[in-house]
Amino acid sequence: MNKKIDQLAANNIRALAISMVEKAKSGHPGGAMGGADFMHILYTEYLNFDPTEMDWTFRDRFFMDAGHLSALMYSQYYLLGNYKKEDLQNFRQWGSVTPGHPEVDVLRGIENTSGPLGQGHAMGVGAAIAAKFLDARFKGLFNHKIYGFITDGGVQEEISQGAGRIAGHLGLNNFIMFYDSNDVQLSSMTHEVTSEDTAMKYEAWGWNVITIDGHDHAQIRKALNEAHEESEKPTLIIGKTIMGKGTVTATGDMYEGECELHGKPIGETKADYTKTLINLNANPENPFAIFEEVETHYAKILAIKAEKSAYKKLQITTWRKENTELSQKMDLFLSGKLPELDLSSVIQKPNAATRDASSAVLAYLAENVENIIVSSADLSNSDKTDGFLKKSSILQKNDFNGAFLQAGVAELTMTAIANGIALHGGVIPVVATFFVFSDYMKPAIRLAAIQELPVKYVWTHDSFRVGEDGPTHQPIEQEAQIRLMEKIKNHSGDQSLLALRPADAIETSVAWNMALNNTKTPTGLILSRQNIKDIPAQGTSRYEEATEATKGGYLVKSTQNPDITLIANGSEVATLLEAAIILEKEINLKINVASIISEGLFKQQSKAYQDSIIPKGTLVFGLTAGLPVNLEGLIGDSGKVIGLDHFGYSAPATVLDEKFGFTSEHACTAILKYIEESK
């Protein structure tokens, strides 16, 4: 250990961070300056990774919560050789690999996209759960550490309560989080915002808490050593740091700990950028330089990291030779591929609710896919994820042999944790709750979409037919909100989320198959509470016909030269099918009925296919239990959609169907009125 080099390296990080912000004319320099000491010690002495293979599966992982401290990360990784000088100089610019908030880029060391505070460390908790899950199945291989970095804002975000509770409850001793406690926030001092005892709070959740001077390298090492030795609890290291550490004025006076240093360039504060660079041993003529002694030191560190990881790789190679079957299973897990599955073999009860149909599939998956973690927000017996639970067991402290995470009432935390599980790799995350509570999940759903994570969402109780629970529990606008994500492309150019609302039990099996095979983006399954009449097969196999849902939409009833096409998804398909049979019999109309399980996926198909399902220039009538906008993008200029434009009411589902006009008889009346108006 070399105190001079360590201090020089920390100052180098500070100088680089403020130079990035200064050149970009935006960013957050003060916190980066405060966290530099911990980052340097962590990365040079504790965090295990292979510099030649940054995505090595068995590496330690660092999850940043405070994404606004991206300059801190990029500066640290620049010293490690993961970025070029030009990358730092192009901080926050178009086309750069150094965006304003870090975006997942594992080959450069960025494990997660962060920015919305609180979610980053919750993802870290998810990664720690995934590592524990895998280590229970491949003992000794996945014993790496997950590190988190959080600030005052992240601790204050409500998601931190859920993440802290779950991590403590599960005894995630592989999770170590540094809390950069500098008493300064973006627009206020921390004492103006809170008077809580953070240490006591985390201790109450079952954490090991250590408070240190976050600039004292010896104390940082001692805390990390203690955290590594902890066998029962996650560790929170509260590092008392100084916002803008090392900042000086034009006269050379220290100017540290000030609120204005948080969120704007040093040159726009009462501090002086050039004098601060000099105070940090940097050359103002070359502010993006790596100090010569620091560069030499880091070259040695990287050689040590490579040697250490090479030794671990030899151990893994030996293990593979001695455990060939387990090795093959591990490779399957890590590949993201599935074993051979046949969801057509899942026996579905006649006229079942699609949540029950999903339960049957989950029971099948519990017995046939060994690397799934299913989680429910204290609703497993209602969202029917208990189909999986009955074939598995819950994850608990010192026992990760199960595969069901009882998240408690914490939808946002649960969903962010699922993102972390997906980011870690090797495990397929599934989370479930009532559809109306997807409102609580949306920030984490959005980050899953941005990060292109194949998380699976099970949303049950999909409409006003929740009934007696009333408007607070009856989703009306939720499908429209989720469908908007189908209209947004991710940075790979793909539809950012796949939302599937199946029409019956068999289509639910197909929807689950679609979800499992979607490894590029998150998938949501929108499922009914109430029973739905089965869609009859037009030929010999309902399942085979339902596989047409993979195109986003298909005809469940077809005839040549139809007078009108009826479209819906979910339970409304059966209602329209019933209405079509009545109208054909009584009015002698020729009617097609389409199940459009995903508008986004349907619109990816060829124009010829889309026109074969919903013909141009013909009458199109849609029925949706949500806002009319759910189907308005499909009906053309002259089409008609019946939906809801108001919240629900508390009453039995059958009564609401009648009152809101969602019976086959009401549908017939509305269809005939539409036909008459179109003449």
Short mmCIF file of N, CA, C and O in Angstrom, two decimals, residues 404-473:
data_model
loop_
_atom_site.label_atom_id
_atom_site.label_comp_id
_atom_site.label_asym_id
_atom_site.label_seq_id
_atom_site.Cartn_x
_atom_site.Cartn_y
_atom_site.Cartn_z
N PHE A 404 -38.84 -19.24 -5.31
CA PHE A 404 -39.94 -18.29 -5.20
C PHE A 404 -39.57 -17.19 -4.21
O PHE A 404 -39.25 -17.48 -3.05
N LEU A 405 -39.59 -15.95 -4.67
CA LEU A 405 -39.27 -14.81 -3.81
C LEU A 405 -40.54 -14.16 -3.31
O LEU A 405 -41.31 -13.59 -4.08
N GLN A 406 -40.77 -14.26 -2.01
CA GLN A 406 -41.89 -13.57 -1.39
C GLN A 406 -41.45 -12.12 -1.15
O GLN A 406 -40.78 -11.81 -0.17
N ALA A 407 -41.83 -11.25 -2.07
CA ALA A 407 -41.36 -9.87 -2.02
C ALA A 407 -42.11 -9.02 -1.00
O ALA A 407 -41.62 -7.98 -0.58
N GLY A 408 -43.29 -9.48 -0.58
CA GLY A 408 -44.12 -8.63 0.25
C GLY A 408 -44.76 -7.55 -0.61
O GLY A 408 -44.66 -7.56 -1.84
N VAL A 409 -45.42 -6.62 0.04
CA VAL A 409 -46.16 -5.58 -0.69
C VAL A 409 -45.17 -4.50 -1.12
O VAL A 409 -44.98 -3.49 -0.45
N ALA A 410 -44.52 -4.75 -2.24
CA ALA A 410 -43.45 -3.86 -2.70
C ALA A 410 -43.25 -4.04 -4.21
O ALA A 410 -42.23 -4.52 -4.66
N GLU A 411 -44.26 -3.60 -4.97
CA GLU A 411 -44.22 -3.85 -6.42
C GLU A 411 -43.02 -3.23 -7.10
O GLU A 411 -42.38 -3.85 -7.95
N LEU A 412 -42.71 -1.98 -6.78
CA LEU A 412 -41.59 -1.32 -7.44
C LEU A 412 -40.27 -1.99 -7.09
O LEU A 412 -39.45 -2.27 -7.96
N THR A 413 -40.07 -2.26 -5.80
CA THR A 413 -38.84 -2.93 -5.39
C THR A 413 -38.70 -4.29 -6.06
O THR A 413 -37.64 -4.63 -6.59
N MET A 414 -39.77 -5.06 -6.04
CA MET A 414 -39.77 -6.39 -6.65
C MET A 414 -39.37 -6.32 -8.12
O MET A 414 -38.58 -7.14 -8.61
N THR A 415 -39.90 -5.33 -8.82
CA THR A 415 -39.65 -5.21 -10.25
C THR A 415 -38.22 -4.76 -10.53
O THR A 415 -37.58 -5.24 -11.47
N ALA A 416 -37.69 -3.85 -9.70
CA ALA A 416 -36.30 -3.44 -9.85
C ALA A 416 -35.35 -4.59 -9.51
O ALA A 416 -34.31 -4.76 -10.16
N ILE A 417 -35.70 -5.38 -8.50
CA ILE A 417 -34.90 -6.56 -8.16
C ILE A 417 -34.87 -7.52 -9.35
O ILE A 417 -33.82 -8.10 -9.67
N ALA A 418 -36.01 -7.69 -10.02
CA ALA A 418 -36.05 -8.56 -11.20
C ALA A 418 -35.09 -8.07 -12.28
O ALA A 418 -34.43 -8.87 -12.96
N ASN A 419 -34.98 -6.74 -12.43
CA ASN A 419 -34.02 -6.20 -13.38
C ASN A 419 -32.60 -6.60 -13.01
O ASN A 419 -31.78 -6.94 -13.88
N GLY A 420 -32.29 -6.56 -11.72
CA GLY A 420 -30.96 -6.96 -11.26
C GLY A 420 -30.69 -8.43 -11.48
O GLY A 420 -29.57 -8.83 -11.84
N ILE A 421 -31.72 -9.26 -11.28
CA ILE A 421 -31.57 -10.70 -11.54
C ILE A 421 -31.25 -10.92 -13.01
O ILE A 421 -30.35 -11.70 -13.36
N ALA A 422 -31.97 -10.22 -13.88
CA ALA A 422 -31.73 -10.36 -15.32
C ALA A 422 -30.35 -9.85 -15.70
O ALA A 422 -29.65 -10.45 -16.53
N LEU A 423 -29.92 -8.74 -15.10
CA LEU A 423 -28.60 -8.19 -15.41
C LEU A 423 -27.49 -9.13 -14.98
O LEU A 423 -26.47 -9.25 -15.66
N HIS A 424 -27.68 -9.81 -13.87
CA HIS A 424 -26.65 -10.74 -13.41
C HIS A 424 -26.45 -11.86 -14.41
O HIS A 424 -25.33 -12.26 -14.72
N GLY A 425 -27.56 -12.37 -14.93
CA GLY A 425 -27.49 -13.46 -15.90
C GLY A 425 -27.63 -14.82 -15.25
O GLY A 425 -27.38 -14.99 -14.04
N GLY A 426 -28.07 -15.79 -16.04
CA GLY A 426 -28.20 -17.16 -15.57
C GLY A 426 -29.53 -17.50 -14.95
O GLY A 426 -29.81 -18.67 -14.68
N VAL A 427 -30.39 -16.50 -14.72
CA VAL A 427 -31.67 -16.71 -14.05
C VAL A 427 -32.75 -15.91 -14.78
O VAL A 427 -32.52 -14.77 -15.18
N ILE A 428 -33.92 -16.52 -14.96
CA ILE A 428 -35.05 -15.87 -15.62
C ILE A 428 -35.99 -15.31 -14.55
O ILE A 428 -36.55 -16.08 -13.75
N PRO A 429 -36.18 -14.00 -14.47
CA PRO A 429 -37.07 -13.43 -13.45
C PRO A 429 -38.51 -13.26 -13.93
O PRO A 429 -38.76 -12.81 -15.05
N VAL A 430 -39.46 -13.64 -13.06
CA VAL A 430 -40.88 -13.47 -13.31
C VAL A 430 -41.47 -12.76 -12.10
O VAL A 430 -41.22 -13.18 -10.96
N VAL A 431 -42.21 -11.67 -12.32
CA VAL A 431 -42.83 -10.96 -11.19
C VAL A 431 -44.32 -10.79 -11.46
O VAL A 431 -44.75 -10.67 -12.60
N ALA A 432 -45.10 -10.77 -10.38
CA ALA A 432 -46.56 -10.78 -10.54
C ALA A 432 -47.26 -9.89 -9.53
O ALA A 432 -46.82 -9.75 -8.38
N THR A 433 -48.36 -9.30 -9.99
CA THR A 433 -49.25 -8.54 -9.13
C THR A 433 -50.55 -8.29 -9.91
O THR A 433 -50.71 -8.74 -11.03
N PHE A 434 -51.48 -7.56 -9.30
CA PHE A 434 -52.69 -7.15 -10.01
C PHE A 434 -52.32 -6.09 -11.06
O PHE A 434 -51.43 -5.26 -10.82
N PHE A 435 -53.04 -6.11 -12.17
CA PHE A 435 -52.70 -5.21 -13.27
C PHE A 435 -52.77 -3.74 -12.85
O PHE A 435 -51.95 -2.92 -13.27
N VAL A 436 -53.74 -3.39 -12.00
CA VAL A 436 -53.88 -2.00 -11.59
C VAL A 436 -52.62 -1.53 -10.86
O VAL A 436 -52.25 -0.35 -10.92
N PHE A 437 -51.91 -2.47 -10.21
CA PHE A 437 -50.71 -2.09 -9.47
C PHE A 437 -49.46 -2.07 -10.34
O PHE A 437 -48.35 -1.82 -9.84
N SER A 438 -49.65 -2.28 -11.63
CA SER A 438 -48.53 -2.02 -12.55
C SER A 438 -48.14 -0.55 -12.47
O SER A 438 -47.01 -0.18 -12.83
N ASP A 439 -49.07 0.29 -11.98
CA ASP A 439 -48.74 1.70 -11.77
C ASP A 439 -47.54 1.86 -10.85
O ASP A 439 -46.72 2.76 -11.03
N TYR A 440 -47.46 1.01 -9.83
CA TYR A 440 -46.33 1.06 -8.90
C TYR A 440 -45.03 0.59 -9.56
O TYR A 440 -43.94 0.92 -9.11
N MET A 441 -45.14 -0.22 -10.61
CA MET A 441 -43.99 -0.88 -11.21
C MET A 441 -43.37 -0.09 -12.35
O MET A 441 -42.23 -0.38 -12.75
N LYS A 442 -44.07 0.89 -12.88
CA LYS A 442 -43.68 1.46 -14.17
C LYS A 442 -42.26 2.04 -14.23
O LYS A 442 -41.60 1.92 -15.26
N PRO A 443 -41.76 2.69 -13.17
CA PRO A 443 -40.37 3.17 -13.28
C PRO A 443 -39.37 2.05 -13.55
O PRO A 443 -38.44 2.23 -14.34
N ALA A 444 -39.58 0.90 -12.93
CA ALA A 444 -38.67 -0.23 -13.15
C ALA A 444 -38.96 -0.93 -14.47
O ALA A 444 -38.04 -1.47 -15.10
N ILE A 445 -40.22 -0.94 -14.91
CA ILE A 445 -40.54 -1.48 -16.23
C ILE A 445 -39.83 -0.66 -17.29
O ILE A 445 -39.25 -1.19 -18.25
N ARG A 446 -39.85 0.64 -17.11
CA ARG A 446 -39.20 1.53 -18.08
C ARG A 446 -37.70 1.25 -18.14
O ARG A 446 -37.10 1.21 -19.23
N LEU A 447 -37.06 1.07 -16.99
CA LEU A 447 -35.63 0.77 -17.00
C LEU A 447 -35.35 -0.61 -17.58
O LEU A 447 -34.31 -0.82 -18.22
N ALA A 448 -36.26 -1.55 -17.39
CA ALA A 448 -36.11 -2.86 -18.04
C ALA A 448 -36.15 -2.71 -19.55
O ALA A 448 -35.37 -3.34 -20.28
N ALA A 449 -37.07 -1.86 -20.03
CA ALA A 449 -37.19 -1.62 -21.46
C ALA A 449 -35.94 -0.94 -22.01
O ALA A 449 -35.43 -1.32 -23.07
N ILE A 450 -35.43 0.05 -21.30
CA ILE A 450 -34.22 0.76 -21.74
C ILE A 450 -33.02 -0.18 -21.76
O ILE A 450 -32.20 -0.15 -22.69
N GLN A 451 -32.93 -1.05 -20.75
CA GLN A 451 -31.78 -1.96 -20.64
C GLN A 451 -31.96 -3.24 -21.46
O GLN A 451 -31.05 -4.06 -21.51
N GLU A 452 -33.14 -3.40 -22.07
CA GLU A 452 -33.43 -4.56 -22.93
C GLU A 452 -33.32 -5.87 -22.15
O GLU A 452 -32.67 -6.82 -22.56
N LEU A 453 -34.04 -5.91 -21.02
CA LEU A 453 -33.98 -7.06 -20.11
C LEU A 453 -35.21 -7.94 -20.28
O LEU A 453 -36.34 -7.44 -20.24
N PRO A 454 -35.03 -9.25 -20.42
CA PRO A 454 -36.16 -10.15 -20.66
C PRO A 454 -36.91 -10.56 -19.39
O PRO A 454 -37.10 -11.74 -19.10
N VAL A 455 -37.35 -9.57 -18.62
CA VAL A 455 -38.14 -9.83 -17.42
C VAL A 455 -39.57 -10.16 -17.87
O VAL A 455 -40.07 -9.62 -18.86
N LYS A 456 -40.22 -11.07 -17.13
CA LYS A 456 -41.61 -11.44 -17.44
C LYS A 456 -42.53 -10.90 -16.34
O LYS A 456 -42.30 -11.14 -15.16
N TYR A 457 -43.57 -10.18 -16.76
CA TYR A 457 -44.54 -9.62 -15.82
C TYR A 457 -45.85 -10.39 -15.95
O TYR A 457 -46.36 -10.58 -17.05
N VAL A 458 -46.40 -10.81 -14.82
CA VAL A 458 -47.71 -11.45 -14.78
C VAL A 458 -48.67 -10.47 -14.11
O VAL A 458 -48.55 -10.19 -12.91
N TRP A 459 -49.60 -9.93 -14.90
CA TRP A 459 -50.57 -8.96 -14.39
C TRP A 459 -51.96 -9.57 -14.47
O TRP A 459 -52.50 -9.80 -15.56
N THR A 460 -52.55 -9.84 -13.33
CA THR A 460 -53.87 -10.45 -13.30
C THR A 460 -54.93 -9.42 -12.89
O THR A 460 -54.61 -8.28 -12.60
N HIS A 461 -56.20 -9.87 -12.88
CA HIS A 461 -57.31 -8.97 -12.55
C HIS A 461 -57.27 -7.79 -13.52
O HIS A 461 -57.13 -6.64 -13.14
N ASP A 462 -57.42 -8.14 -14.81
CA ASP A 462 -57.05 -7.24 -15.90
C ASP A 462 -58.10 -6.21 -16.29
O ASP A 462 -57.87 -5.45 -17.23
N SER A 463 -59.25 -6.16 -15.61
CA SER A 463 -60.30 -5.25 -16.08
C SER A 463 -61.24 -4.87 -14.94
O SER A 463 -61.05 -5.27 -13.79
N PHE A 464 -62.28 -4.11 -15.30
CA PHE A 464 -63.29 -3.73 -14.31
C PHE A 464 -63.98 -4.94 -13.71
O PHE A 464 -64.68 -4.83 -12.70
N ARG A 465 -63.80 -6.11 -14.32
CA ARG A 465 -64.45 -7.32 -13.82
C ARG A 465 -63.85 -7.82 -12.50
O ARG A 465 -64.26 -8.85 -11.99
N VAL A 466 -62.88 -7.07 -11.96
CA VAL A 466 -62.47 -7.29 -10.56
C VAL A 466 -63.69 -7.11 -9.66
O VAL A 466 -63.79 -7.69 -8.59
N GLY A 467 -64.63 -6.29 -10.16
CA GLY A 467 -65.96 -6.24 -9.55
C GLY A 467 -66.04 -5.52 -8.23
O GLY A 467 -65.80 -4.32 -8.14
N GLU A 468 -66.38 -6.27 -7.19
CA GLU A 468 -66.71 -5.68 -5.90
C GLU A 468 -65.59 -4.85 -5.30
O GLU A 468 -65.83 -3.98 -4.46
N ASP A 469 -64.35 -5.09 -5.70
CA ASP A 469 -63.23 -4.33 -5.14
C ASP A 469 -63.26 -2.86 -5.55
O ASP A 469 -62.58 -2.03 -4.96
N GLY A 470 -64.03 -2.54 -6.58
CA GLY A 470 -64.28 -1.15 -6.91
C GLY A 470 -63.20 -0.46 -7.73
O GLY A 470 -62.24 -1.08 -8.17
N PRO A 471 -63.36 0.86 -7.94
CA PRO A 471 -62.51 1.59 -8.88
C PRO A 471 -61.03 1.60 -8.53
O PRO A 471 -60.19 1.70 -9.43
N THR A 472 -60.69 1.50 -7.25
CA THR A 472 -59.26 1.51 -6.89
C THR A 472 -58.53 0.27 -7.42
O THR A 472 -57.32 0.30 -7.62
N HIS A 473 -59.27 -0.81 -7.64
CA HIS A 473 -58.66 -2.07 -8.05
C HIS A 473 -59.00 -2.47 -9.49
O HIS A 473 -58.57 -3.52 -9.95
#
